[in-house]
Amino acid sequence: MSVEIKPIEDRKIWNVFLEDNPTHSFLQSWNWADFNASMGHKVFRLGIYEESVLAGVCLVLKIEARRGSFLFVPHGPILNNFKLETLISYLKALAEKERCSFIRISPILEKTPATEDLFRKLGFRKAPIHMHAELLWLLDISRSEEEILKGMRKTTRYSINRAAADGVTIEKSIDPSDLVKFNKLYEATVTRQHFVPFSPDYIKKEFSAFSPDRISIFFAKYQGEVVSSAIIVYENHEAFYHHGASSQKFQKVTPTHLLQWEIIRDAKARGCKFYNFWGIAPDNRPKHPMAGLSLFKKGFGGFLEELMPAQDLIISPKYWLNFLVEKIRKIRRRL
């Protein structure tokens, strides 16, 4: 069988292929490529053709850092059959041409002995850090609201009802000017929780790339003040909780519980089948920086999806400098 890999320049061709392949996230979307291009990354939208028929797509980003450049495939590639050999050969040549020291793939594949063996046989090794969440918490929202509520932790249901009874209100916006309110709350959250934030420019450009129909901001208000907020991305009948922020004020009225519930209801009305809470901490890491947030997310019910860890293919010895830097960073962040 003849296999050809060539760039895709038609947005419609890309989107139609993804629509026919249910296993993908917004990280392989045309919009995500546009966003990364706006951030200064070189973007490659590749089509994998078998006998001249499109059989796969692969969004590749060139990430340039002081420690060296690398090619990155986020939540991809998306293939009709997972035969990687020809694509990997193409990416090796591309990496050498672009003077990259390694290729990193974060596949949207379940972590199993078979998938681990697949990448090992192709010469990959586990990356020292993850690029995107690899332990995902998902909620099936194709069920009735009553069934979803029934599957929640009792205290979560109580917190939703309490917030509504105490006068917390929820607002939805697709207006980019409302990012000012989100960023103000986000900065306060970063100061309080000491995590590495996305810049206002990053969030603004992401919002622009997915606007107007694939992204929304939600706000929880209490006594006229914004006390919790979330940015939701939509892709493939799924709503992704991609950014969140909250205030320490008025936590006793549990505004974030009601916020999440109304986001779920909105996603359900939109026709989404799943609500993706994004990343959670491992169960065996009670001191993980995300342990508290993970407990909150699990309170809504749902299930774990464990993806393959990010995989690295070494192109040059310069890779080991990057490996050392990332290993140290992981230890410092207690991840």
mmCIF file of C-alpha atoms in Angstrom:
data_model
loop_
_atom_site.group_PDB
_atom_site.id
_atom_site.type_symbol
_atom_site.label_atom_id
_atom_site.label_comp_id
_atom_site.label_asym_id
_atom_site.label_seq_id
_atom_site.Cartn_x
_atom_site.Cartn_y
_atom_site.Cartn_z
ATOM 1 C CA MET A 1 0.000 0.000 0.000
ATOM 2 C CA SER A 2 1.370 3.387 -0.990
ATOM 3 C CA VAL A 3 1.453 5.993 1.786
ATOM 4 C CA GLU A 4 2.028 9.690 1.164
ATOM 5 C CA ILE A 5 2.338 12.482 3.722
ATOM 6 C CA LYS A 6 1.712 16.046 2.634
ATOM 7 C CA PRO A 7 0.479 19.336 4.123
ATOM 8 C CA ILE A 8 -3.245 20.061 4.386
ATOM 9 C CA GLU A 9 -4.120 23.667 3.616
ATOM 10 C CA ASP A 10 -7.906 23.341 3.476
ATOM 11 C CA ARG A 11 -9.619 23.785 6.853
ATOM 12 C CA LYS A 12 -12.720 21.937 5.638
ATOM 13 C CA ILE A 13 -10.762 18.793 4.710
ATOM 14 C CA TRP A 14 -9.166 18.747 8.170
ATOM 15 C CA ASN A 15 -12.406 19.313 10.047
ATOM 16 C CA VAL A 16 -14.407 16.743 8.056
ATOM 17 C CA PHE A 17 -11.795 14.085 8.803
ATOM 18 C CA LEU A 18 -11.870 14.883 12.527
ATOM 19 C CA GLU A 19 -15.667 14.819 12.585
ATOM 20 C CA ASP A 20 -15.545 11.250 11.265
ATOM 21 C CA ASN A 21 -13.004 10.226 13.931
ATOM 22 C CA PRO A 22 -14.535 10.512 17.413
ATOM 23 C CA THR A 23 -11.285 9.935 19.329
ATOM 24 C CA HIS A 24 -9.711 13.374 19.316
ATOM 25 C CA SER A 25 -9.515 16.514 21.439
ATOM 26 C CA PHE A 26 -9.245 20.227 20.682
ATOM 27 C CA LEU A 27 -5.445 19.871 20.752
ATOM 28 C CA GLN A 28 -5.535 18.478 17.193
ATOM 29 C CA SER A 29 -8.101 20.992 15.950
ATOM 30 C CA TRP A 30 -7.512 23.555 13.219
ATOM 31 C CA ASN A 31 -8.227 26.217 15.843
ATOM 32 C CA TRP A 32 -5.441 24.965 18.121
ATOM 33 C CA ALA A 33 -3.018 25.224 15.208
ATOM 34 C CA ASP A 34 -4.162 28.798 14.558
ATOM 35 C CA PHE A 35 -3.655 29.630 18.230
ATOM 36 C CA ASN A 36 -0.135 28.207 18.280
ATOM 37 C CA ALA A 37 0.742 30.087 15.106
ATOM 38 C CA SER A 38 -0.413 33.297 16.805
ATOM 39 C CA MET A 39 1.950 32.468 19.688
ATOM 40 C CA GLY A 40 4.878 32.328 17.279
ATOM 41 C CA HIS A 41 5.199 28.551 16.914
ATOM 42 C CA LYS A 42 5.799 27.022 13.518
ATOM 43 C CA VAL A 43 2.820 24.829 12.642
ATOM 44 C CA PHE A 44 2.633 21.793 10.352
ATOM 45 C CA ARG A 45 -0.789 20.376 9.428
ATOM 46 C CA LEU A 46 -0.024 16.997 7.891
ATOM 47 C CA GLY A 47 -2.303 14.617 6.030
ATOM 48 C CA ILE A 48 -1.509 10.896 5.831
ATOM 49 C CA TYR A 49 -2.861 9.460 2.572
ATOM 50 C CA GLU A 50 -3.183 5.744 1.816
ATOM 51 C CA GLU A 51 -3.754 5.052 -1.895
ATOM 52 C CA SER A 52 -4.592 8.780 -2.275
ATOM 53 C CA VAL A 53 -7.336 8.555 0.387
ATOM 54 C CA LEU A 54 -6.955 10.648 3.563
ATOM 55 C CA ALA A 55 -6.376 8.155 6.392
ATOM 56 C CA GLY A 56 -4.984 10.397 9.102
ATOM 57 C CA VAL A 57 -4.102 13.904 10.216
ATOM 58 C CA CYS A 58 -1.289 15.085 12.432
ATOM 59 C CA LEU A 59 -0.824 18.565 13.866
ATOM 60 C CA VAL A 60 2.860 19.168 14.592
ATOM 61 C CA LEU A 61 4.198 22.177 16.481
ATOM 62 C CA LYS A 62 7.794 23.351 16.499
ATOM 63 C CA ILE A 63 8.588 24.450 20.043
ATOM 64 C CA GLU A 64 11.644 26.676 20.378
ATOM 65 C CA ALA A 65 13.222 27.020 23.805
ATOM 66 C CA ARG A 66 16.591 28.138 25.136
ATOM 67 C CA ARG A 67 17.436 24.530 25.943
ATOM 68 C CA GLY A 68 16.740 23.487 22.325
ATOM 69 C CA SER A 69 13.957 23.085 19.793
ATOM 70 C CA PHE A 70 11.696 20.067 19.379
ATOM 71 C CA LEU A 71 8.681 18.896 17.398
ATOM 72 C CA PHE A 72 5.538 18.283 19.424
ATOM 73 C CA VAL A 73 2.401 16.340 18.490
ATOM 74 C CA PRO A 74 -0.356 17.122 21.049
ATOM 75 C CA HIS A 75 -3.056 14.436 21.411
ATOM 76 C CA GLY A 76 -2.205 12.980 18.046
ATOM 77 C CA PRO A 77 -1.797 11.759 15.444
ATOM 78 C CA ILE A 78 -5.399 10.909 14.530
ATOM 79 C CA LEU A 79 -5.298 7.837 12.290
ATOM 80 C CA ASN A 80 -7.845 5.396 10.886
ATOM 81 C CA ASN A 81 -5.407 2.605 11.721
ATOM 82 C CA PHE A 82 -2.543 3.206 14.079
ATOM 83 C CA LYS A 83 0.385 2.386 11.804
ATOM 84 C CA LEU A 84 3.048 4.917 12.702
ATOM 85 C CA GLU A 85 6.174 3.832 10.865
ATOM 86 C CA THR A 86 5.824 6.031 7.763
ATOM 87 C CA LEU A 87 4.754 9.057 9.792
ATOM 88 C CA ILE A 88 7.660 8.676 12.218
ATOM 89 C CA SER A 89 10.130 8.502 9.323
ATOM 90 C CA TYR A 90 8.627 11.714 7.943
ATOM 91 C CA LEU A 91 8.819 13.433 11.343
ATOM 92 C CA LYS A 92 12.460 12.383 11.780
ATOM 93 C CA ALA A 93 13.367 14.038 8.494
ATOM 94 C CA LEU A 94 11.338 17.116 9.421
ATOM 95 C CA ALA A 95 13.035 17.333 12.832
ATOM 96 C CA GLU A 96 16.481 17.190 11.243
ATOM 97 C CA LYS A 97 15.500 19.837 8.692
ATOM 98 C CA GLU A 98 14.174 22.107 11.460
ATOM 99 C CA ARG A 99 17.262 21.423 13.635
ATOM 100 C CA CYS A 100 15.249 19.896 16.457
ATOM 101 C CA SER A 101 16.888 17.682 19.065
ATOM 102 C CA PHE A 102 13.875 15.415 19.604
ATOM 103 C CA ILE A 103 10.265 14.616 18.738
ATOM 104 C CA ARG A 104 7.652 14.516 21.496
ATOM 105 C CA ILE A 105 4.278 12.854 21.007
ATOM 106 C CA SER A 106 1.428 12.999 23.534
ATOM 107 C CA PRO A 107 -0.865 10.383 21.990
ATOM 108 C CA ILE A 108 -4.573 10.308 22.738
ATOM 109 C CA LEU A 109 -4.358 6.589 23.394
ATOM 110 C CA GLU A 110 -5.283 4.658 26.510
ATOM 111 C CA LYS A 111 -2.242 3.604 28.508
ATOM 112 C CA THR A 112 -1.930 -0.170 28.064
ATOM 113 C CA PRO A 113 1.000 -2.607 27.751
ATOM 114 C CA ALA A 114 0.230 -2.798 24.013
ATOM 115 C CA THR A 115 0.405 0.971 23.420
ATOM 116 C CA GLU A 116 3.543 1.280 25.549
ATOM 117 C CA ASP A 117 5.143 -1.527 23.534
ATOM 118 C CA LEU A 118 4.127 0.156 20.264
ATOM 119 C CA PHE A 119 6.139 3.286 21.021
ATOM 120 C CA ARG A 120 9.028 1.414 22.604
ATOM 121 C CA LYS A 121 9.510 -0.617 19.408
ATOM 122 C CA LEU A 122 9.617 2.627 17.423
ATOM 123 C CA GLY A 123 12.508 3.879 19.570
ATOM 124 C CA PHE A 124 10.614 6.207 21.906
ATOM 125 C CA ARG A 125 11.224 6.698 25.624
ATOM 126 C CA LYS A 126 8.936 8.180 28.271
ATOM 127 C CA ALA A 127 9.271 11.975 28.483
ATOM 128 C CA PRO A 128 10.486 13.425 31.810
ATOM 129 C CA ILE A 129 7.382 15.649 32.080
ATOM 130 C CA HIS A 130 3.894 15.787 30.624
ATOM 131 C CA MET A 131 2.863 18.554 28.231
ATOM 132 C CA HIS A 132 -0.878 18.240 28.775
ATOM 133 C CA ALA A 133 -2.975 16.355 31.294
ATOM 134 C CA GLU A 134 -2.550 12.571 31.093
ATOM 135 C CA LEU A 135 -4.973 11.602 33.864
ATOM 136 C CA LEU A 136 -8.334 12.957 32.708
ATOM 137 C CA TRP A 137 -11.637 12.999 34.606
ATOM 138 C CA LEU A 138 -14.697 12.721 32.378
ATOM 139 C CA LEU A 139 -18.425 12.847 33.022
ATOM 140 C CA ASP A 140 -21.034 11.274 30.751
ATOM 141 C CA ILE A 141 -23.619 14.027 30.262
ATOM 142 C CA SER A 142 -25.728 12.191 27.690
ATOM 143 C CA ARG A 143 -27.855 10.992 30.622
ATOM 144 C CA SER A 144 -30.710 12.958 32.185
ATOM 145 C CA GLU A 145 -29.941 15.722 34.685
ATOM 146 C CA GLU A 146 -31.543 13.587 37.390
ATOM 147 C CA GLU A 147 -29.181 10.694 36.642
ATOM 148 C CA ILE A 148 -26.147 12.987 36.593
ATOM 149 C CA LEU A 149 -27.113 14.509 39.948
ATOM 150 C CA LYS A 150 -27.706 11.065 41.405
ATOM 151 C CA GLY A 151 -24.154 10.046 40.460
ATOM 152 C CA MET A 152 -22.608 12.959 42.358
ATOM 153 C CA ARG A 153 -21.179 12.886 45.841
ATOM 154 C CA LYS A 154 -23.869 13.861 48.350
ATOM 155 C CA THR A 155 -21.889 16.886 49.540
ATOM 156 C CA THR A 156 -21.528 18.106 45.936
ATOM 157 C CA ARG A 157 -25.299 18.028 45.390
ATOM 158 C CA TYR A 158 -25.769 19.873 48.692
ATOM 159 C CA SER A 159 -23.225 22.542 47.687
ATOM 160 C CA ILE A 160 -24.953 23.118 44.331
ATOM 161 C CA ASN A 161 -28.332 23.570 46.007
ATOM 162 C CA ARG A 162 -26.898 25.769 48.745
ATOM 163 C CA ALA A 163 -25.212 28.131 46.290
ATOM 164 C CA ALA A 164 -28.433 28.532 44.321
ATOM 165 C CA ALA A 165 -30.472 29.097 47.487
ATOM 166 C CA ASP A 166 -27.973 31.661 48.783
ATOM 167 C CA GLY A 167 -28.278 33.765 45.634
ATOM 168 C CA VAL A 168 -25.226 32.806 43.569
ATOM 169 C CA THR A 169 -25.912 33.564 39.895
ATOM 170 C CA ILE A 170 -24.191 32.228 36.772
ATOM 171 C CA GLU A 171 -23.461 34.188 33.600
ATOM 172 C CA LYS A 172 -22.119 32.982 30.243
ATOM 173 C CA SER A 173 -20.182 35.140 27.797
ATOM 174 C CA ILE A 174 -18.457 34.891 24.428
ATOM 175 C CA ASP A 175 -17.290 38.514 24.597
ATOM 176 C CA PRO A 176 -13.456 38.792 24.579
ATOM 177 C CA SER A 177 -13.668 41.958 26.692
ATOM 178 C CA ASP A 178 -14.872 39.799 29.596
ATOM 179 C CA LEU A 179 -11.429 38.192 29.755
ATOM 180 C CA VAL A 180 -10.411 41.189 31.874
ATOM 181 C CA LYS A 181 -12.668 39.904 34.661
ATOM 182 C CA PHE A 182 -11.364 36.365 34.271
ATOM 183 C CA ASN A 183 -7.710 37.445 34.313
ATOM 184 C CA LYS A 184 -8.159 39.510 37.457
ATOM 185 C CA LEU A 185 -9.539 36.486 39.293
ATOM 186 C CA TYR A 186 -6.954 34.194 37.685
ATOM 187 C CA GLU A 187 -4.062 36.334 38.942
ATOM 188 C CA ALA A 188 -5.440 36.138 42.480
ATOM 189 C CA THR A 189 -5.748 32.353 42.152
ATOM 190 C CA VAL A 190 -2.130 32.042 40.983
ATOM 191 C CA THR A 191 -0.903 34.133 43.929
ATOM 192 C CA ARG A 192 -2.830 31.952 46.353
ATOM 193 C CA GLN A 193 -2.064 28.521 44.899
ATOM 194 C CA HIS A 194 1.483 29.136 43.570
ATOM 195 C CA PHE A 195 1.182 27.426 40.172
ATOM 196 C CA VAL A 196 2.818 28.477 36.899
ATOM 197 C CA PRO A 197 0.170 30.553 35.075
ATOM 198 C CA PHE A 198 -0.692 31.136 31.457
ATOM 199 C CA SER A 199 -0.118 34.747 30.466
ATOM 200 C CA PRO A 200 -3.035 37.102 29.681
ATOM 201 C CA ASP A 201 -1.743 37.179 26.090
ATOM 202 C CA TYR A 202 -1.886 33.354 25.915
ATOM 203 C CA ILE A 203 -5.470 33.261 27.159
ATOM 204 C CA LYS A 204 -6.512 36.140 24.891
ATOM 205 C CA LYS A 205 -5.072 34.480 21.788
ATOM 206 C CA GLU A 206 -6.556 31.086 22.688
ATOM 207 C CA PHE A 207 -9.963 32.713 23.128
ATOM 208 C CA SER A 208 -9.605 34.483 19.783
ATOM 209 C CA ALA A 209 -8.630 31.277 17.956
ATOM 210 C CA PHE A 210 -11.727 29.396 19.170
ATOM 211 C CA SER A 211 -14.194 32.305 19.009
ATOM 212 C CA PRO A 212 -17.040 32.730 18.547
ATOM 213 C CA ASP A 213 -18.596 29.258 18.644
ATOM 214 C CA ARG A 214 -16.036 26.940 20.259
ATOM 215 C CA ILE A 215 -15.228 28.717 23.511
ATOM 216 C CA SER A 216 -17.136 30.399 26.354
ATOM 217 C CA ILE A 217 -16.426 32.112 29.673
ATOM 218 C CA PHE A 218 -18.651 31.434 32.664
ATOM 219 C CA PHE A 219 -18.844 33.575 35.797
ATOM 220 C CA ALA A 220 -20.325 32.877 39.215
ATOM 221 C CA LYS A 221 -21.439 36.065 40.962
ATOM 222 C CA TYR A 222 -22.370 36.652 44.573
ATOM 223 C CA GLN A 223 -23.532 39.990 45.910
ATOM 224 C CA GLY A 224 -22.570 41.554 42.578
ATOM 225 C CA GLU A 225 -18.968 40.290 42.685
ATOM 226 C CA VAL A 226 -17.342 37.710 40.394
ATOM 227 C CA VAL A 227 -16.149 34.948 42.726
ATOM 228 C CA SER A 228 -15.495 32.045 40.352
ATOM 229 C CA SER A 229 -14.911 31.661 36.623
ATOM 230 C CA ALA A 230 -14.100 29.068 33.976
ATOM 231 C CA ILE A 231 -13.139 29.002 30.309
ATOM 232 C CA ILE A 232 -14.667 26.106 28.390
ATOM 233 C CA VAL A 233 -13.530 24.822 24.988
ATOM 234 C CA TYR A 234 -15.856 22.733 22.791
ATOM 235 C CA GLU A 235 -14.709 20.034 20.389
ATOM 236 C CA ASN A 236 -16.046 16.691 19.187
ATOM 237 C CA HIS A 237 -19.290 16.703 21.243
ATOM 238 C CA GLU A 238 -17.185 17.339 24.340
ATOM 239 C CA ALA A 239 -16.831 20.357 26.633
ATOM 240 C CA PHE A 240 -13.364 20.861 28.148
ATOM 241 C CA TYR A 241 -12.792 22.707 31.431
ATOM 242 C CA HIS A 242 -9.545 24.299 30.276
ATOM 243 C CA HIS A 243 -8.991 27.248 32.635
ATOM 244 C CA GLY A 244 -10.440 28.068 36.028
ATOM 245 C CA ALA A 245 -10.170 30.777 38.673
ATOM 246 C CA SER A 246 -11.807 31.468 42.012
ATOM 247 C CA SER A 247 -11.788 33.851 44.951
ATOM 248 C CA GLN A 248 -11.308 32.945 48.593
ATOM 249 C CA LYS A 249 -14.186 35.243 49.460
ATOM 250 C CA PHE A 250 -17.609 33.704 50.008
ATOM 251 C CA GLN A 251 -16.361 30.125 49.755
ATOM 252 C CA LYS A 252 -18.953 29.103 52.328
ATOM 253 C CA VAL A 253 -21.668 29.682 49.725
ATOM 254 C CA THR A 254 -19.840 27.207 47.400
ATOM 255 C CA PRO A 255 -20.145 29.207 44.136
ATOM 256 C CA THR A 256 -17.784 26.973 42.161
ATOM 257 C CA HIS A 257 -20.044 23.936 42.606
ATOM 258 C CA LEU A 258 -22.997 25.768 41.082
ATOM 259 C CA LEU A 259 -20.745 27.196 38.360
ATOM 260 C CA GLN A 260 -19.657 23.722 37.265
ATOM 261 C CA TRP A 261 -23.197 22.371 37.367
ATOM 262 C CA GLU A 262 -24.503 25.174 35.150
ATOM 263 C CA ILE A 263 -21.596 24.647 32.737
ATOM 264 C CA ILE A 264 -22.525 20.961 32.572
ATOM 265 C CA ARG A 265 -26.171 21.828 31.917
ATOM 266 C CA ASP A 266 -25.168 24.298 29.204
ATOM 267 C CA ALA A 267 -22.873 21.737 27.538
ATOM 268 C CA LYS A 268 -25.658 19.168 27.649
ATOM 269 C CA ALA A 269 -28.073 21.621 25.994
ATOM 270 C CA ARG A 270 -25.419 22.261 23.341
ATOM 271 C CA GLY A 271 -25.436 18.555 22.454
ATOM 272 C CA CYS A 272 -22.188 17.543 24.155
ATOM 273 C CA LYS A 273 -21.953 13.925 25.268
ATOM 274 C CA PHE A 274 -19.099 14.356 27.741
ATOM 275 C CA TYR A 275 -17.799 16.999 30.110
ATOM 276 C CA ASN A 276 -14.037 16.803 30.430
ATOM 277 C CA PHE A 277 -12.791 18.164 33.765
ATOM 278 C CA TRP A 278 -9.250 17.895 32.322
ATOM 279 C CA GLY A 279 -6.398 16.851 34.593
ATOM 280 C CA ILE A 280 -6.452 15.255 38.043
ATOM 281 C CA ALA A 281 -3.754 14.085 40.458
ATOM 282 C CA PRO A 282 -2.850 10.396 40.902
ATOM 283 C CA ASP A 283 -4.751 8.688 43.730
ATOM 284 C CA ASN A 284 -1.501 7.731 45.471
ATOM 285 C CA ARG A 285 -0.256 11.346 45.669
ATOM 286 C CA PRO A 286 -2.203 13.024 48.526
ATOM 287 C CA LYS A 287 0.334 15.900 48.649
ATOM 288 C CA HIS A 288 0.194 16.562 44.904
ATOM 289 C CA PRO A 289 -0.484 20.271 44.145
ATOM 290 C CA MET A 290 -3.728 19.261 42.396
ATOM 291 C CA ALA A 291 -4.997 16.837 45.060
ATOM 292 C CA GLY A 292 -7.636 19.222 46.437
ATOM 293 C CA LEU A 293 -8.886 20.262 43.004
ATOM 294 C CA SER A 294 -9.028 16.605 41.963
ATOM 295 C CA LEU A 295 -11.234 15.759 44.932
ATOM 296 C CA PHE A 296 -13.556 18.597 43.906
ATOM 297 C CA LYS A 297 -13.792 17.358 40.305
ATOM 298 C CA LYS A 298 -14.478 13.760 41.325
ATOM 299 C CA GLY A 299 -17.372 14.917 43.473
ATOM 300 C CA PHE A 300 -19.448 15.395 40.304
ATOM 301 C CA GLY A 301 -19.166 11.708 39.431
ATOM 302 C CA GLY A 302 -17.517 10.388 36.311
ATOM 303 C CA PHE A 303 -14.651 8.152 35.329
ATOM 304 C CA LEU A 304 -10.887 8.184 34.835
ATOM 305 C CA GLU A 305 -9.245 8.108 31.434
ATOM 306 C CA GLU A 306 -5.512 7.401 31.668
ATOM 307 C CA LEU A 307 -3.640 8.360 28.533
ATOM 308 C CA MET A 308 -0.235 7.228 27.393
ATOM 309 C CA PRO A 309 2.527 9.379 28.905
ATOM 310 C CA ALA A 310 4.274 11.769 26.524
ATOM 311 C CA GLN A 311 6.869 9.926 24.437
ATOM 312 C CA ASP A 312 10.225 11.258 23.223
ATOM 313 C CA LEU A 313 12.228 10.186 20.192
ATOM 314 C CA ILE A 314 15.828 11.396 20.409
ATOM 315 C CA ILE A 315 17.228 13.055 17.285
ATOM 316 C CA SER A 316 20.483 14.490 18.672
ATOM 317 C CA PRO A 317 22.525 14.300 21.915
ATOM 318 C CA LYS A 318 21.307 17.823 22.750
ATOM 319 C CA TYR A 319 18.159 16.074 23.965
ATOM 320 C CA TRP A 320 19.831 15.219 27.269
ATOM 321 C CA LEU A 321 20.167 18.886 28.270
ATOM 322 C CA ASN A 322 16.420 19.259 27.832
ATOM 323 C CA PHE A 323 15.869 16.015 29.749
ATOM 324 C CA LEU A 324 17.882 17.294 32.717
ATOM 325 C CA VAL A 325 16.151 20.703 32.786
ATOM 326 C CA GLU A 326 12.683 19.131 32.678
ATOM 327 C CA LYS A 327 13.536 16.516 35.293
ATOM 328 C CA ILE A 328 14.642 19.238 37.721
ATOM 329 C CA ARG A 329 11.541 21.304 36.932
ATOM 330 C CA LYS A 330 9.284 18.348 37.697
ATOM 331 C CA ILE A 331 10.922 17.810 41.092
ATOM 332 C CA ARG A 332 10.675 21.500 42.009
ATOM 333 C CA ARG A 333 6.978 21.618 41.124
ATOM 334 C CA ARG A 334 6.274 18.411 43.085
ATOM 335 C CA LEU A 335 4.547 16.881 40.070
#
